[in-house]
mmCIF file of C-alpha atoms in Angstrom:
data_model
loop_
_atom_site.group_PDB
_atom_site.id
_atom_site.type_symbol
_atom_site.label_atom_id
_atom_site.label_comp_id
_atom_site.label_asym_id
_atom_site.label_seq_id
_atom_site.Cartn_x
_atom_site.Cartn_y
_atom_site.Cartn_z
ATOM 1 C CA MET M 222 175.199 71.720 82.284
ATOM 2 C CA ILE M 223 176.166 69.063 84.470
ATOM 3 C CA ASN M 224 173.434 66.490 86.121
ATOM 4 C CA LYS M 225 173.064 63.956 88.426
ATOM 5 C CA ILE M 226 171.108 61.487 87.244
ATOM 6 C CA LYS M 227 173.182 58.711 86.567
ATOM 7 C CA VAL M 228 173.893 58.888 90.167
ATOM 8 C CA GLU M 229 170.176 59.202 91.733
ATOM 9 C CA ARG M 230 169.426 56.638 88.911
ATOM 10 C CA ALA M 231 171.889 54.173 90.825
ATOM 11 C CA ILE M 232 170.642 55.245 94.473
ATOM 12 C CA LEU M 233 167.570 53.849 93.254
ATOM 13 C CA ASP M 234 168.501 50.936 91.068
ATOM 14 C CA ILE M 235 166.706 51.249 87.738
ATOM 15 C CA THR M 236 167.878 50.875 84.593
ATOM 16 C CA GLN M 237 168.252 53.450 81.599
ATOM 17 C CA GLU M 238 165.417 51.279 80.076
ATOM 18 C CA ASP M 239 162.994 51.926 82.881
ATOM 19 C CA LEU M 240 164.026 55.483 83.442
ATOM 20 C CA ALA M 241 163.276 56.156 79.571
ATOM 21 C CA GLU M 242 160.112 54.230 80.096
ATOM 22 C CA LYS M 243 158.924 55.763 83.634
ATOM 23 C CA ILE M 244 159.083 59.469 81.919
ATOM 24 C CA GLY M 245 158.534 57.857 78.004
ATOM 25 C CA VAL M 246 161.399 58.947 75.935
ATOM 26 C CA SER M 247 163.712 56.455 74.975
ATOM 27 C CA ARG M 248 166.953 54.691 76.681
ATOM 28 C CA GLN M 249 169.399 56.494 74.079
ATOM 29 C CA THR M 250 168.186 60.580 75.216
ATOM 30 C CA ILE M 251 168.622 59.109 78.611
ATOM 31 C CA ASN M 252 171.940 57.524 78.088
ATOM 32 C CA SER M 253 172.354 61.132 75.982
ATOM 33 C CA ILE M 254 171.692 63.453 78.885
ATOM 34 C CA GLU M 255 173.636 61.221 81.676
ATOM 35 C CA LYS M 256 176.488 62.178 79.654
ATOM 36 C CA ASN M 257 175.977 65.937 78.713
ATOM 37 C CA ARG M 258 175.354 65.629 75.533
ATOM 38 C CA TYR M 259 171.575 66.689 75.695
ATOM 39 C CA VAL M 260 169.943 68.865 77.929
ATOM 40 C CA PRO M 261 166.282 68.293 78.234
ATOM 41 C CA SER M 262 163.534 70.660 78.196
ATOM 42 C CA THR M 263 162.107 72.036 81.459
ATOM 43 C CA ILE M 264 158.775 69.788 80.923
ATOM 44 C CA LEU M 265 161.610 66.244 80.703
ATOM 45 C CA ALA M 266 163.735 68.236 83.772
ATOM 46 C CA LEU M 267 160.082 68.068 85.642
ATOM 47 C CA LYS M 268 159.274 64.558 84.818
ATOM 48 C CA LEU M 269 163.009 63.345 85.844
ATOM 49 C CA ALA M 270 163.004 65.408 89.618
ATOM 50 C CA LYS M 271 159.309 64.064 90.238
ATOM 51 C CA VAL M 272 160.740 61.044 89.347
ATOM 52 C CA PHE M 273 163.873 61.089 92.004
ATOM 53 C CA ASN M 274 161.317 62.703 94.334
ATOM 54 C CA LYS M 275 164.074 66.054 94.178
ATOM 55 C CA ASN M 276 163.968 69.587 93.061
ATOM 56 C CA VAL M 277 165.233 70.221 89.647
ATOM 57 C CA ASN M 278 168.207 72.432 91.024
ATOM 58 C CA GLU M 279 169.116 69.217 92.430
ATOM 59 C CA LEU M 280 169.321 67.080 89.488
ATOM 60 C CA PHE M 281 171.080 70.088 87.455
ATOM 61 C CA GLU M 282 173.538 72.532 87.530
ATOM 62 C CA LEU M 283 174.827 74.976 85.807
ATOM 63 C CA GLU M 284 178.698 75.014 84.959
ATOM 64 C CA GLY M 285 181.227 77.798 84.563
ATOM 65 C CA ASN M 286 180.140 80.608 82.309
ATOM 66 C CA GLU M 287 176.748 79.198 81.388
ATOM 67 C CA MET A 296 136.269 85.320 64.794
ATOM 68 C CA ASN A 297 138.554 88.652 65.900
ATOM 69 C CA VAL A 298 142.087 89.332 64.697
ATOM 70 C CA GLU A 299 143.366 88.506 68.351
ATOM 71 C CA LYS A 300 141.970 85.092 67.395
ATOM 72 C CA ILE A 301 143.230 84.886 64.296
ATOM 73 C CA LEU A 302 146.197 85.273 65.580
ATOM 74 C CA GLU A 303 146.389 82.980 68.727
ATOM 75 C CA CYS A 304 145.074 80.155 65.812
ATOM 76 C CA GLU A 305 148.179 80.960 63.537
ATOM 77 C CA ARG A 306 150.480 80.642 66.615
ATOM 78 C CA GLU A 307 149.348 77.617 67.964
ATOM 79 C CA GLN A 308 149.126 75.966 64.544
ATOM 80 C CA LEU A 309 152.538 77.527 63.280
ATOM 81 C CA GLN A 310 154.270 76.257 66.620
ATOM 82 C CA LYS A 311 152.853 72.554 66.167
ATOM 83 C CA ILE A 312 154.319 70.404 63.904
ATOM 84 C CA ASN A 313 152.312 67.000 63.280
ATOM 85 C CA PHE A 314 154.741 64.304 61.607
ATOM 86 C CA LEU A 315 153.144 61.530 60.060
ATOM 87 C CA PRO A 316 152.827 58.189 61.999
ATOM 88 C CA TYR A 317 155.809 55.430 62.197
ATOM 89 C CA LEU A 318 153.844 53.310 59.417
ATOM 90 C CA PHE A 319 154.580 56.107 56.214
ATOM 91 C CA LYS A 320 158.096 55.198 57.233
ATOM 92 C CA LYS A 321 157.585 52.101 55.807
ATOM 93 C CA ILE A 322 155.671 53.375 52.855
ATOM 94 C CA GLY A 323 157.987 55.601 51.913
ATOM 95 C CA PHE A 324 160.427 53.374 52.185
ATOM 96 C CA GLY A 325 158.431 50.844 49.698
ATOM 97 C CA LEU A 326 158.127 53.644 47.226
ATOM 98 C CA LEU A 327 161.619 54.273 47.497
ATOM 99 C CA ILE A 328 162.666 50.612 46.304
ATOM 100 C CA ILE A 329 160.125 51.250 43.585
ATOM 101 C CA SER A 330 161.138 54.195 42.004
ATOM 102 C CA LEU A 331 165.174 52.824 42.357
ATOM 103 C CA ILE A 332 163.840 50.182 40.291
ATOM 104 C CA SER A 333 161.986 51.796 37.518
ATOM 105 C CA LEU A 334 164.395 54.719 37.160
ATOM 106 C CA VAL A 335 167.413 52.319 36.774
ATOM 107 C CA SER A 336 165.286 49.800 34.369
ATOM 108 C CA LEU A 337 164.238 52.854 32.319
ATOM 109 C CA THR A 338 168.202 54.291 31.414
ATOM 110 C CA PHE A 339 168.702 50.795 30.033
ATOM 111 C CA LEU A 340 165.722 51.077 27.321
ATOM 112 C CA ASP A 341 166.420 52.889 24.996
ATOM 113 C CA ASN A 342 162.458 54.187 23.872
ATOM 114 C CA SER A 343 161.613 54.938 27.543
ATOM 115 C CA SER A 344 159.052 57.617 28.370
ATOM 116 C CA VAL A 345 159.760 60.855 29.506
ATOM 117 C CA LEU A 346 156.853 61.383 31.128
ATOM 118 C CA ILE A 347 157.009 57.756 33.000
ATOM 119 C CA LYS A 348 160.924 58.733 33.777
ATOM 120 C CA ASN A 349 159.251 61.893 35.323
ATOM 121 C CA ILE A 350 156.497 60.287 37.362
ATOM 122 C CA SER A 351 159.657 57.540 38.602
ATOM 123 C CA LYS A 352 161.364 60.791 39.806
ATOM 124 C CA SER A 353 158.012 62.505 41.473
ATOM 125 C CA VAL A 354 157.629 59.114 43.017
ATOM 126 C CA LEU A 355 161.306 59.228 44.400
ATOM 127 C CA LEU A 356 160.957 62.881 46.129
ATOM 128 C CA ILE A 357 157.790 61.889 46.741
ATOM 129 C CA SER A 358 159.766 58.823 49.050
ATOM 130 C CA LEU A 359 162.544 60.674 50.278
ATOM 131 C CA LEU A 360 159.777 63.307 52.096
ATOM 132 C CA LEU A 361 157.544 61.203 53.392
ATOM 133 C CA ILE A 362 160.698 58.806 55.197
ATOM 134 C CA SER A 363 161.718 62.750 56.099
ATOM 135 C CA ILE A 364 158.007 63.516 57.969
ATOM 136 C CA SER A 365 157.143 60.508 59.327
ATOM 137 C CA MET A 366 158.154 59.943 62.942
ATOM 138 C CA GLU A 367 160.353 57.270 64.448
ATOM 139 C CA LYS A 368 159.384 54.228 66.635
ATOM 140 C CA ASN A 369 160.662 55.865 69.407
ATOM 141 C CA GLU A 370 160.353 59.890 69.041
ATOM 142 C CA ASP A 371 160.975 61.875 71.757
ATOM 143 C CA GLU A 372 161.908 65.585 72.062
ATOM 144 C CA TYR A 373 165.674 64.656 71.503
ATOM 145 C CA THR A 374 165.152 62.745 68.119
ATOM 146 C CA MET A 375 162.589 66.160 66.597
ATOM 147 C CA GLN A 376 165.565 68.449 67.868
ATOM 148 C CA LEU A 377 168.238 66.546 65.929
ATOM 149 C CA ARG A 378 165.707 66.220 62.947
ATOM 150 C CA ALA A 379 165.414 70.080 63.474
ATOM 151 C CA ARG A 380 169.040 70.050 62.923
ATOM 152 C CA SER A 381 168.914 68.177 60.516
ATOM 153 C CA TYR A 382 166.836 71.052 58.813
ATOM 154 C CA VAL A 383 168.539 73.131 59.092
ATOM 155 C CA LEU A 384 171.870 71.706 57.701
ATOM 156 C CA ALA A 385 170.251 71.014 54.888
ATOM 157 C CA PHE A 386 168.925 74.098 53.875
ATOM 158 C CA ILE A 387 172.489 75.751 54.395
ATOM 159 C CA PHE A 388 174.092 72.977 52.132
ATOM 160 C CA GLY A 389 170.926 73.060 49.572
ATOM 161 C CA ILE A 390 171.420 76.497 49.051
ATOM 162 C CA VAL A 391 175.610 76.243 48.739
ATOM 163 C CA TYR A 392 174.940 73.078 46.345
ATOM 164 C CA ALA A 393 172.295 74.938 44.363
ATOM 165 C CA ILE A 394 174.782 78.071 44.352
ATOM 166 C CA LEU A 395 177.879 76.574 43.631
ATOM 167 C CA GLN A 396 177.269 73.496 41.498
ATOM 168 C CA PRO A 397 176.442 75.098 38.195
ATOM 169 C CA TYR A 398 180.000 76.897 38.408
ATOM 170 C CA ILE A 399 181.817 73.438 39.485
ATOM 171 C CA ASN A 400 180.136 71.857 36.541
ATOM 172 C CA TYR A 401 181.250 74.612 34.060
ATOM 173 C CA VAL A 402 184.637 74.997 35.292
ATOM 174 C CA VAL A 403 184.765 71.023 34.875
ATOM 175 C CA ALA A 404 183.315 71.009 31.747
ATOM 176 C CA LEU A 405 185.774 73.438 30.331
ATOM 177 C CA ILE A 406 188.565 71.525 31.555
ATOM 178 C CA LEU A 407 187.345 67.966 29.974
ATOM 179 C CA LYS A 408 186.619 69.532 26.803
ATOM 180 C CA LYS A 409 189.316 72.346 27.008
ATOM 181 C CA GLU A 410 186.742 74.676 24.588
ATOM 182 C CA SER A 411 183.442 76.137 24.925
ATOM 183 C CA ALA A 412 181.597 74.444 27.402
ATOM 184 C CA ASP A 413 177.689 75.824 28.060
ATOM 185 C CA PHE A 414 176.720 76.999 31.680
ATOM 186 C CA GLU A 415 173.480 75.131 32.892
ATOM 187 C CA GLU A 416 171.582 75.693 35.848
ATOM 188 C CA LEU A 417 170.465 72.742 38.089
ATOM 189 C CA SER A 418 166.978 71.322 37.850
ATOM 190 C CA SER A 419 164.621 71.779 40.718
ATOM 191 C CA PHE A 420 164.767 67.349 40.787
ATOM 192 C CA VAL A 421 168.588 67.638 41.493
ATOM 193 C CA ILE A 422 168.053 70.556 44.134
ATOM 194 C CA ILE A 423 165.166 68.809 46.029
ATOM 195 C CA TRP A 424 166.796 64.849 45.888
ATOM 196 C CA PHE A 425 170.042 66.989 46.967
ATOM 197 C CA MET A 426 168.454 68.857 50.105
ATOM 198 C CA LEU A 427 166.109 65.611 51.546
ATOM 199 C CA PHE A 428 169.604 63.154 50.780
ATOM 200 C CA ILE A 429 171.426 65.280 53.374
ATOM 201 C CA GLN A 430 168.619 66.274 55.419
ATOM 202 C CA LEU A 431 167.977 62.496 56.138
ATOM 203 C CA GLY A 432 171.800 62.025 55.639
ATOM 204 C CA PHE A 433 172.395 63.934 58.798
ATOM 205 C CA TYR A 434 169.479 63.190 60.443
ATOM 206 C CA TYR A 435 170.556 59.640 60.769
ATOM 207 C CA THR A 436 174.398 60.044 61.219
ATOM 208 C CA LEU A 437 173.030 62.823 63.941
ATOM 209 C CA ARG A 438 170.692 59.815 66.059
ATOM 210 C CA ARG A 439 173.699 56.917 65.294
ATOM 211 C CA THR A 440 176.248 58.982 67.493
ATOM 212 C CA ARG A 441 174.047 60.577 70.109
#
């Protein structure tokens, strides 16, 4: 699973800390999501999509044989 | 209450695990220090009471359990996932340890004494202590490297 969180965050010009605060998680969790070390739950994915005003499909993408 | 409602209630309760507030982690660390000091001092006392030693061991286990089941300051779904993973690892390592360690102790005793050695099962304290220690070790390692 790859995601465009970092790109979208750069467009909105917000820090990992700001984003973490908006969706109620820790900054480390945002960092892990951006580095594809952690795949968030549907609820968290929807919260992220709401912050960036995008569909979940636009933020997250399956890769390879997933 | 009919059977369906009871099943629904059970399902909800089993799926929802409520961990203790962060304050209990501090209490756990406090009790851990007290129990460690107590156990270390008891080893230097010749006429130490077995009861006091057992109470100190129980306090040690309770303190580790409190640390284990208390939430972090910034608990979220990722830390919950790491916690779950650490419990799985501790469970597996605990079983392997409980099975293998008595044999390892026996073989080591045979080699060192070069005569007949007694085969001794591990005590429940040692197994529980090991599992809690492994769980906390894995959890904090996973958290640090996330």
